[in-house]
Amino acid sequence: MIAAKNILLMKSILYTGVLLIILFPNILFAVDTDPENHDANINGHVVDATTKEHISYATVALKGTTLGIMTDKTGHYFLKDLPVGEFTVTASFVGYRTEEKTITIEANKTLEINFELEEETTSLSEVVVSATRNETKKREAGVIVNVIPAKLFELTSGTNLAETMCFQPGLRIENNCGNCGTTQLRINGLEGQYSQILLDNRPVFSSLAAVYGLEQLPAAMIERVEVIRGGGSALFGASAIGGVVNIITKEPLRNSMTLSGSVNVFGDGTPDVNTAVNASFVSDDHKAGVYVFGMIKNRDFYDHNGDGFSDIPRIKSETLGFKGFYRTGVYSKLTAEYHHIHEMRRGGNSFDNPPHQADIAEYLNHGIDGGGLKFDVFSQDNGHRLSFYVSAQNIGRDSYFAAERNTDNYGNTGDRIFVGGTQYTRRFDRLWFMPAELTGGVEYAFNDMSDKYASLNRDMRQITSVVGGFLQNEWKTGRFGILVGARLDKHSLMRRPVFSPRGTFRYNMTDMVNFRASYSSGYRAPQAYNEDLHIEAVGGTLGLIVLDPALKPEYSHSVSASVDLYHNFGNLHGNLLIEGFHTVLNDVFMLEKTGEDDRGNYVYTRRNASGARVAGVNLEAKTGIPNVFDLQMGYTLQQSRYKKPEQWSEMLRPQQKIFRAPDSYGYFVADFTVSHHWKASLFGNYTGSMLVKHTLDNTDMEKNTPDFFDLGTKLSYHFHLSASVELEINGGAKNIFNSFQKDLDYGQNKDAAYTYGPASPRLFFVGAKFSM
């Protein structure tokens, strides 16, 4: 009976997607060819409103179409062969307020449209897509969306995602293994598996990809990262309990090329070398373009305490990919993306020998290939938008895990994921009582994961599929916003469909005072996640994770409320955000040490606990004077507790605190324009004390870590070699105070999971970037 109902549900959701297309056939016919040559053009320039200096490479676009261009090095632009009629032209640039002008384009006429952009340090007019799955101004979004721009990677000298995500409120990056260096992102204190990671809005970042994926995605491919704290299953499906991380990759905008390299050196001389190249090519008629990127990383292992075993693994990786578009018409566009990543990482000792000849070895060799296609089409009045998309990713991994010399501990893992769907958006000038935007869609996700280690008796294959449909409506004006939505998912490992509602309310009292309140829900299916696939060395043996056969789904309910304040004190711009959050987890997943297998390896069972609560306050402040300095800082106060004390080891009393969840942590980033050529930045992270697990000499313990502060700085000099060629030389230091873990375990019997604090000790770096 239940199976029949599930089949009926899946059919209903799929039929809904077909119905969206049938009901709006006129949209499909809007896939037009380029407009007739009316010889209708616009040209002009974009300048700084204060200095009157021309702004190079600003974006000028015809709103509601696929037509757009970037200004040249002199700040001028020319858009030709445009459709006739009334349009809105926008001009935008990072760090400036977007300006819009409504014009009437006529045949056989060329209009001169000039723009003067005002600088801003608080990103009032920034556009985001993660709040509603549609483009919306950040200040008008119903939920808080934090944006990590490409500039932040440069200010902090970050070469990959893991190195920069910690510079946002409520976010922490932590290292979970002293051998292989696996990392995870915590949002509002919840572990990494509670957050949904998207790549260009698509959930192709599978559980296996998340184990090491934050370090595998290079900064060269990232345009920005959007982060939503709190449940997001109503929009993005399973696992979006703690939050959503949406990685937006770069698109081709103009003909350009950048070549960069950096060398990080640890205190003992251990090098970490990173080389990246990217280039953008756009056709003369701007109908097609492609952005290509590549990166090579080569880092040797680092032994901090001199015991002959690594505390930071050796990594060798190569990344290559592209993102391109073809404009099929004024109101339609096809986008394609592909990336290939190869990474080898190894921790332990005896690095010149094969893994099985080492006393401890964690060796992983990844091959990742992924990509996607998206087709967008919208009506001439921009009232209808329809998207079709497919994405896929394949991961192959050869590995070796052992805490003694053993030729049998080789294994291999495979992971294949496919996502396909469609989304329709209808804009109403008025729906009942206010302008509105209605969004609906259907999505199908398939994942086939296998994990085989013959010597460990592990031969797991997990096939999951999810069919989902979502619907939401947002009533909004510049002053008010009300959003109501829900998603219905049928997960193949769950007997019943999951209904995930959400609601938000926004009130902009003035242009400088914004209030928000939201409710959201989330769920996790009873399946293997990223941390379950990790095997670690503990006290001379291995630690394996198995799933409780009676494991039930986990559900969450999140509420938040915030006030967002903006004020300018003359040229000094300021922004203060205060956000309170509270998340309740029912049937929360936890790990319990349940014994040993027949080879003496520790076995940890993932089971359901009674529940948990995570609550706290996020504070974020921004201030700055344009062309002088910018300062951004954040601080989080929170509590992460089980509803009832839970026992993870028979040697210890039940514990109510959630492990590795500090009650306070924060960050700051400051950058200074010293002169026309010199720029400097200062950045740091603070993490308060937290409770961690430690197993030593077959004894389980709990320890409260000390707090720590990680400070870094960067200084750069810019050579303007010509009107379009620039060379940057930079250098600096990270973890200046060497706030690295002082009580690392020694020798072969160490607990690799007993690691906390900054990911690296003090290091110095130099770099160069050539762009044209």
mmCIF file of N, CA, C and O in Angstrom, residues 132-193:
data_model
loop_
_atom_site.group_PDB
_atom_site.id
_atom_site.type_symbol
_atom_site.label_atom_id
_atom_site.label_comp_id
_atom_site.label_asym_id
_atom_site.label_seq_id
_atom_site.Cartn_x
_atom_site.Cartn_y
_atom_site.Cartn_z
ATOM 1 N N THR A 132 15.998 32.640 -2.538
ATOM 2 C CA THR A 132 14.711 32.205 -3.103
ATOM 3 C C THR A 132 14.878 31.368 -4.373
ATOM 4 O O THR A 132 13.891 31.046 -5.015
ATOM 5 N N ARG A 133 16.127 31.040 -4.762
ATOM 6 C CA ARG A 133 16.461 30.392 -6.034
ATOM 7 C C ARG A 133 16.283 31.338 -7.209
ATOM 8 O O ARG A 133 16.354 30.925 -8.362
ATOM 9 N N ASN A 134 16.033 32.628 -6.940
ATOM 10 C CA ASN A 134 15.944 33.653 -7.966
ATOM 11 C C ASN A 134 16.854 34.812 -7.580
ATOM 12 O O ASN A 134 17.180 35.004 -6.409
ATOM 13 N N GLU A 135 17.249 35.597 -8.580
ATOM 14 C CA GLU A 135 18.068 36.769 -8.292
ATOM 15 C C GLU A 135 17.247 37.795 -7.514
ATOM 16 O O GLU A 135 16.128 38.134 -7.894
ATOM 17 N N THR A 136 17.832 38.282 -6.428
ATOM 18 C CA THR A 136 17.176 39.314 -5.634
ATOM 19 C C THR A 136 18.235 40.146 -4.933
ATOM 20 O O THR A 136 19.343 39.662 -4.669
ATOM 21 N N LYS A 137 17.922 41.398 -4.677
ATOM 22 C CA LYS A 137 18.870 42.232 -3.954
ATOM 23 C C LYS A 137 19.036 41.704 -2.527
ATOM 24 O O LYS A 137 18.080 41.317 -1.875
ATOM 25 N N LYS A 138 20.264 41.725 -2.073
ATOM 26 C CA LYS A 138 20.577 41.167 -0.765
ATOM 27 C C LYS A 138 19.759 41.816 0.346
ATOM 28 O O LYS A 138 19.253 41.139 1.240
ATOM 29 N N ARG A 139 19.578 43.128 0.286
ATOM 30 C CA ARG A 139 18.859 43.815 1.364
ATOM 31 C C ARG A 139 17.351 43.550 1.306
ATOM 32 O O ARG A 139 16.637 43.815 2.261
ATOM 33 N N GLU A 140 16.860 43.027 0.158
ATOM 34 C CA GLU A 140 15.444 42.707 0.040
ATOM 35 C C GLU A 140 15.166 41.216 0.204
ATOM 36 O O GLU A 140 14.027 40.774 0.082
ATOM 37 N N ALA A 141 16.208 40.429 0.489
ATOM 38 C CA ALA A 141 16.023 38.991 0.682
ATOM 39 C C ALA A 141 15.348 38.736 2.030
ATOM 40 O O ALA A 141 15.606 39.430 3.018
ATOM 41 N N GLY A 142 14.492 37.715 2.058
ATOM 42 C CA GLY A 142 13.759 37.408 3.284
ATOM 43 C C GLY A 142 14.612 36.785 4.368
ATOM 44 O O GLY A 142 14.230 36.781 5.538
ATOM 45 N N VAL A 143 15.753 36.212 3.997
ATOM 46 C CA VAL A 143 16.684 35.641 4.963
ATOM 47 C C VAL A 143 18.048 36.295 4.763
ATOM 48 O O VAL A 143 18.336 36.874 3.712
ATOM 49 N N ILE A 144 18.875 36.202 5.775
ATOM 50 C CA ILE A 144 20.218 36.765 5.677
ATOM 51 C C ILE A 144 21.073 35.876 4.782
ATOM 52 O O ILE A 144 21.185 34.672 4.998
ATOM 53 N N VAL A 145 21.662 36.469 3.771
ATOM 54 C CA VAL A 145 22.570 35.765 2.874
ATOM 55 C C VAL A 145 23.941 36.425 2.986
ATOM 56 O O VAL A 145 24.105 37.589 2.618
ATOM 57 N N ASN A 146 24.900 35.699 3.528
ATOM 58 C CA ASN A 146 26.262 36.212 3.588
ATOM 59 C C ASN A 146 26.996 35.838 2.311
ATOM 60 O O ASN A 146 26.845 34.718 1.805
ATOM 61 N N VAL A 147 27.776 36.775 1.798
ATOM 62 C CA VAL A 147 28.473 36.572 0.530
ATOM 63 C C VAL A 147 29.976 36.635 0.760
ATOM 64 O O VAL A 147 30.485 37.581 1.364
ATOM 65 N N ILE A 148 30.658 35.605 0.290
ATOM 66 C CA ILE A 148 32.123 35.582 0.306
ATOM 67 C C ILE A 148 32.578 35.895 -1.115
ATOM 68 O O ILE A 148 32.498 35.034 -2.003
ATOM 69 N N PRO A 149 33.024 37.115 -1.381
ATOM 70 C CA PRO A 149 33.408 37.475 -2.750
ATOM 71 C C PRO A 149 34.803 36.971 -3.091
ATOM 72 O O PRO A 149 35.583 36.569 -2.213
ATOM 73 N N ALA A 150 35.120 37.004 -4.376
ATOM 74 C CA ALA A 150 36.452 36.589 -4.820
ATOM 75 C C ALA A 150 37.534 37.447 -4.173
ATOM 76 O O ALA A 150 38.651 36.971 -3.922
ATOM 77 N N LYS A 151 37.200 38.700 -3.862
ATOM 78 C CA LYS A 151 38.172 39.600 -3.246
ATOM 79 C C LYS A 151 38.666 39.072 -1.911
ATOM 80 O O LYS A 151 39.836 39.265 -1.538
ATOM 81 N N LEU A 152 37.787 38.374 -1.164
ATOM 82 C CA LEU A 152 38.175 37.869 0.155
ATOM 83 C C LEU A 152 39.259 36.801 0.040
ATOM 84 O O LEU A 152 40.136 36.687 0.910
ATOM 85 N N PHE A 153 39.228 35.988 -1.019
ATOM 86 C CA PHE A 153 40.281 35.006 -1.229
ATOM 87 C C PHE A 153 41.632 35.708 -1.409
ATOM 88 O O PHE A 153 42.662 35.219 -0.928
ATOM 89 N N GLU A 154 41.617 36.843 -2.099
ATOM 90 C CA GLU A 154 42.857 37.585 -2.314
ATOM 91 C C GLU A 154 43.340 38.232 -1.021
ATOM 92 O O GLU A 154 44.537 38.193 -0.710
ATOM 93 N N LEU A 155 42.435 38.833 -0.260
ATOM 94 C CA LEU A 155 42.834 39.531 0.969
ATOM 95 C C LEU A 155 43.456 38.579 1.980
ATOM 96 O O LEU A 155 44.374 38.961 2.714
ATOM 97 N N THR A 156 42.949 37.341 2.047
ATOM 98 C CA THR A 156 43.438 36.371 3.024
ATOM 99 C C THR A 156 44.436 35.391 2.427
ATOM 100 O O THR A 156 44.832 34.437 3.090
ATOM 101 N N SER A 157 44.825 35.619 1.168
ATOM 102 C CA SER A 157 45.743 34.737 0.444
ATOM 103 C C SER A 157 45.250 33.293 0.464
ATOM 104 O O SER A 157 46.027 32.357 0.646
ATOM 105 N N GLY A 158 43.942 33.120 0.264
ATOM 106 C CA GLY A 158 43.355 31.792 0.234
ATOM 107 C C GLY A 158 43.381 31.212 -1.167
ATOM 108 O O GLY A 158 42.989 31.878 -2.132
ATOM 109 N N THR A 159 43.855 29.977 -1.282
ATOM 110 C CA THR A 159 43.936 29.341 -2.592
ATOM 111 C C THR A 159 42.795 28.362 -2.835
ATOM 112 O O THR A 159 42.609 27.900 -3.956
ATOM 113 N N ASN A 160 42.042 28.022 -1.788
ATOM 114 C CA ASN A 160 40.907 27.117 -1.953
ATOM 115 C C ASN A 160 39.800 27.505 -0.990
ATOM 116 O O ASN A 160 39.944 28.420 -0.164
ATOM 117 N N LEU A 161 38.682 26.806 -1.095
ATOM 118 C CA LEU A 161 37.489 27.150 -0.330
ATOM 119 C C LEU A 161 37.710 27.032 1.169
ATOM 120 O O LEU A 161 37.239 27.866 1.950
ATOM 121 N N ALA A 162 38.430 26.003 1.611
ATOM 122 C CA ALA A 162 38.603 25.752 3.036
ATOM 123 C C ALA A 162 39.348 26.873 3.739
ATOM 124 O O ALA A 162 39.138 27.120 4.930
ATOM 125 N N GLU A 163 40.215 27.573 3.031
ATOM 126 C CA GLU A 163 41.049 28.586 3.659
ATOM 127 C C GLU A 163 40.329 29.902 3.900
ATOM 128 O O GLU A 163 40.851 30.768 4.605
ATOM 129 N N THR A 164 39.131 30.072 3.332
ATOM 130 C CA THR A 164 38.472 31.387 3.392
ATOM 131 C C THR A 164 37.086 31.352 4.017
ATOM 132 O O THR A 164 36.571 32.387 4.445
ATOM 133 N N MET A 165 36.453 30.175 4.108
ATOM 134 C CA MET A 165 35.086 30.097 4.604
ATOM 135 C C MET A 165 34.945 30.552 6.052
ATOM 136 O O MET A 165 33.858 30.908 6.500
ATOM 137 N N CYS A 166 36.033 30.533 6.817
ATOM 138 C CA CYS A 166 35.947 30.876 8.241
ATOM 139 C C CYS A 166 35.799 32.368 8.484
ATOM 140 O O CYS A 166 35.595 32.788 9.631
ATOM 141 N N PHE A 167 35.867 33.189 7.434
ATOM 142 C CA PHE A 167 35.756 34.631 7.607
ATOM 143 C C PHE A 167 34.330 35.109 7.363
ATOM 144 O O PHE A 167 34.074 36.045 6.611
ATOM 145 N N GLN A 168 33.374 34.431 8.011
ATOM 146 C CA GLN A 168 31.971 34.803 7.970
ATOM 147 C C GLN A 168 31.341 34.460 9.323
ATOM 148 O O GLN A 168 31.760 33.497 9.976
ATOM 149 N N PRO A 169 30.351 35.219 9.760
ATOM 150 C CA PRO A 169 29.737 34.943 11.064
ATOM 151 C C PRO A 169 29.041 33.592 11.090
ATOM 152 O O PRO A 169 28.376 33.200 10.133
ATOM 153 N N GLY A 170 29.207 32.872 12.186
ATOM 154 C CA GLY A 170 28.551 31.581 12.363
ATOM 155 C C GLY A 170 29.222 30.435 11.659
ATOM 156 O O GLY A 170 28.747 29.299 11.742
ATOM 157 N N LEU A 171 30.353 30.660 10.976
ATOM 158 C CA LEU A 171 31.028 29.614 10.221
ATOM 159 C C LEU A 171 32.388 29.292 10.847
ATOM 160 O O LEU A 171 33.114 30.200 11.272
ATOM 161 N N ARG A 172 32.702 28.002 10.880
ATOM 162 C CA ARG A 172 34.013 27.540 11.342
ATOM 163 C C ARG A 172 34.496 26.406 10.452
ATOM 164 O O ARG A 172 33.736 25.514 10.114
ATOM 165 N N ILE A 173 35.768 26.443 10.094
ATOM 166 C CA ILE A 173 36.421 25.338 9.396
ATOM 167 C C ILE A 173 37.306 24.620 10.407
ATOM 168 O O ILE A 173 38.093 25.259 11.105
ATOM 169 N N GLU A 174 37.164 23.303 10.502
ATOM 170 C CA GLU A 174 38.007 22.571 11.437
ATOM 171 C C GLU A 174 38.618 21.344 10.772
ATOM 172 O O GLU A 174 38.044 20.752 9.858
ATOM 173 N N ASN A 175 39.805 20.986 11.264
ATOM 174 C CA ASN A 175 40.515 19.810 10.798
ATOM 175 C C ASN A 175 40.143 18.642 11.698
ATOM 176 O O ASN A 175 40.213 18.738 12.917
ATOM 177 N N ASN A 176 39.738 17.513 11.091
ATOM 178 C CA ASN A 176 39.266 16.373 11.877
ATOM 179 C C ASN A 176 40.218 15.188 11.887
ATOM 180 O O ASN A 176 39.914 14.168 12.503
ATOM 181 N N CYS A 177 41.360 15.309 11.206
ATOM 182 C CA CYS A 177 42.282 14.177 11.171
ATOM 183 C C CYS A 177 43.708 14.684 11.007
ATOM 184 O O CYS A 177 44.003 15.416 10.052
ATOM 185 N N GLY A 178 44.584 14.293 11.932
ATOM 186 C CA GLY A 178 45.972 14.704 11.856
ATOM 187 C C GLY A 178 46.774 13.948 10.825
ATOM 188 O O GLY A 178 47.916 14.314 10.540
ATOM 189 N N ASN A 179 46.212 12.898 10.249
ATOM 190 C CA ASN A 179 46.921 12.138 9.203
ATOM 191 C C ASN A 179 46.558 12.623 7.806
ATOM 192 O O ASN A 179 47.409 13.076 7.055
ATOM 193 N N CYS A 180 45.263 12.526 7.444
ATOM 194 C CA CYS A 180 44.871 12.863 6.070
ATOM 195 C C CYS A 180 44.385 14.300 5.923
ATOM 196 O O CYS A 180 44.235 14.786 4.814
ATOM 197 N N GLY A 181 44.131 14.985 7.054
ATOM 198 C CA GLY A 181 43.757 16.396 6.985
ATOM 199 C C GLY A 181 42.353 16.662 6.502
ATOM 200 O O GLY A 181 42.086 17.725 5.933
ATOM 201 N N THR A 182 41.420 15.739 6.713
ATOM 202 C CA THR A 182 40.045 15.994 6.294
ATOM 203 C C THR A 182 39.470 17.168 7.072
ATOM 204 O O THR A 182 39.711 17.334 8.271
ATOM 205 N N THR A 183 38.724 18.027 6.380
ATOM 206 C CA THR A 183 38.146 19.219 6.999
ATOM 207 C C THR A 183 36.628 19.167 6.910
ATOM 208 O O THR A 183 36.056 18.444 6.093
ATOM 209 N N GLN A 184 35.986 19.950 7.759
ATOM 210 C CA GLN A 184 34.542 20.102 7.656
ATOM 211 C C GLN A 184 34.162 21.530 8.010
ATOM 212 O O GLN A 184 34.862 22.220 8.757
ATOM 213 N N LEU A 185 33.046 21.961 7.435
ATOM 214 C CA LEU A 185 32.499 23.288 7.689
ATOM 215 C C LEU A 185 31.356 23.171 8.677
ATOM 216 O O LEU A 185 30.408 22.415 8.463
ATOM 217 N N ARG A 186 31.433 23.918 9.773
ATOM 218 C CA ARG A 186 30.349 23.974 10.749
ATOM 219 C C ARG A 186 29.612 25.303 10.593
ATOM 220 O O ARG A 186 30.234 26.362 10.529
ATOM 221 N N ILE A 187 28.286 25.219 10.537
ATOM 222 C CA ILE A 187 27.450 26.414 10.478
ATOM 223 C C ILE A 187 26.609 26.460 11.747
ATOM 224 O O ILE A 187 25.892 25.507 12.065
ATOM 225 N N ASN A 188 26.708 27.571 12.470
ATOM 226 C CA ASN A 188 26.003 27.731 13.746
ATOM 227 C C ASN A 188 26.233 26.538 14.673
ATOM 228 O O ASN A 188 25.328 26.079 15.371
ATOM 229 N N GLY A 189 27.457 26.010 14.690
ATOM 230 C CA GLY A 189 27.831 24.952 15.610
ATOM 231 C C GLY A 189 27.512 23.549 15.157
ATOM 232 O O GLY A 189 27.968 22.590 15.777
ATOM 233 N N LEU A 190 26.740 23.369 14.084
ATOM 234 C CA LEU A 190 26.353 22.035 13.628
ATOM 235 C C LEU A 190 27.425 21.458 12.701
ATOM 236 O O LEU A 190 28.049 22.176 11.921
ATOM 237 N N GLU A 191 27.615 20.137 12.787
ATOM 238 C CA GLU A 191 28.650 19.476 12.005
ATOM 239 C C GLU A 191 28.421 19.640 10.506
ATOM 240 O O GLU A 191 27.330 19.982 10.046
ATOM 241 N N GLY A 192 29.492 19.333 9.735
ATOM 242 C CA GLY A 192 29.467 19.552 8.298
ATOM 243 C C GLY A 192 28.364 18.831 7.570
ATOM 244 O O GLY A 192 27.816 19.335 6.579
ATOM 245 N N GLN A 193 28.009 17.623 8.042
ATOM 246 C CA GLN A 193 26.975 16.859 7.344
ATOM 247 C C GLN A 193 25.588 17.462 7.488
ATOM 248 O O GLN A 193 24.639 17.019 6.841
#
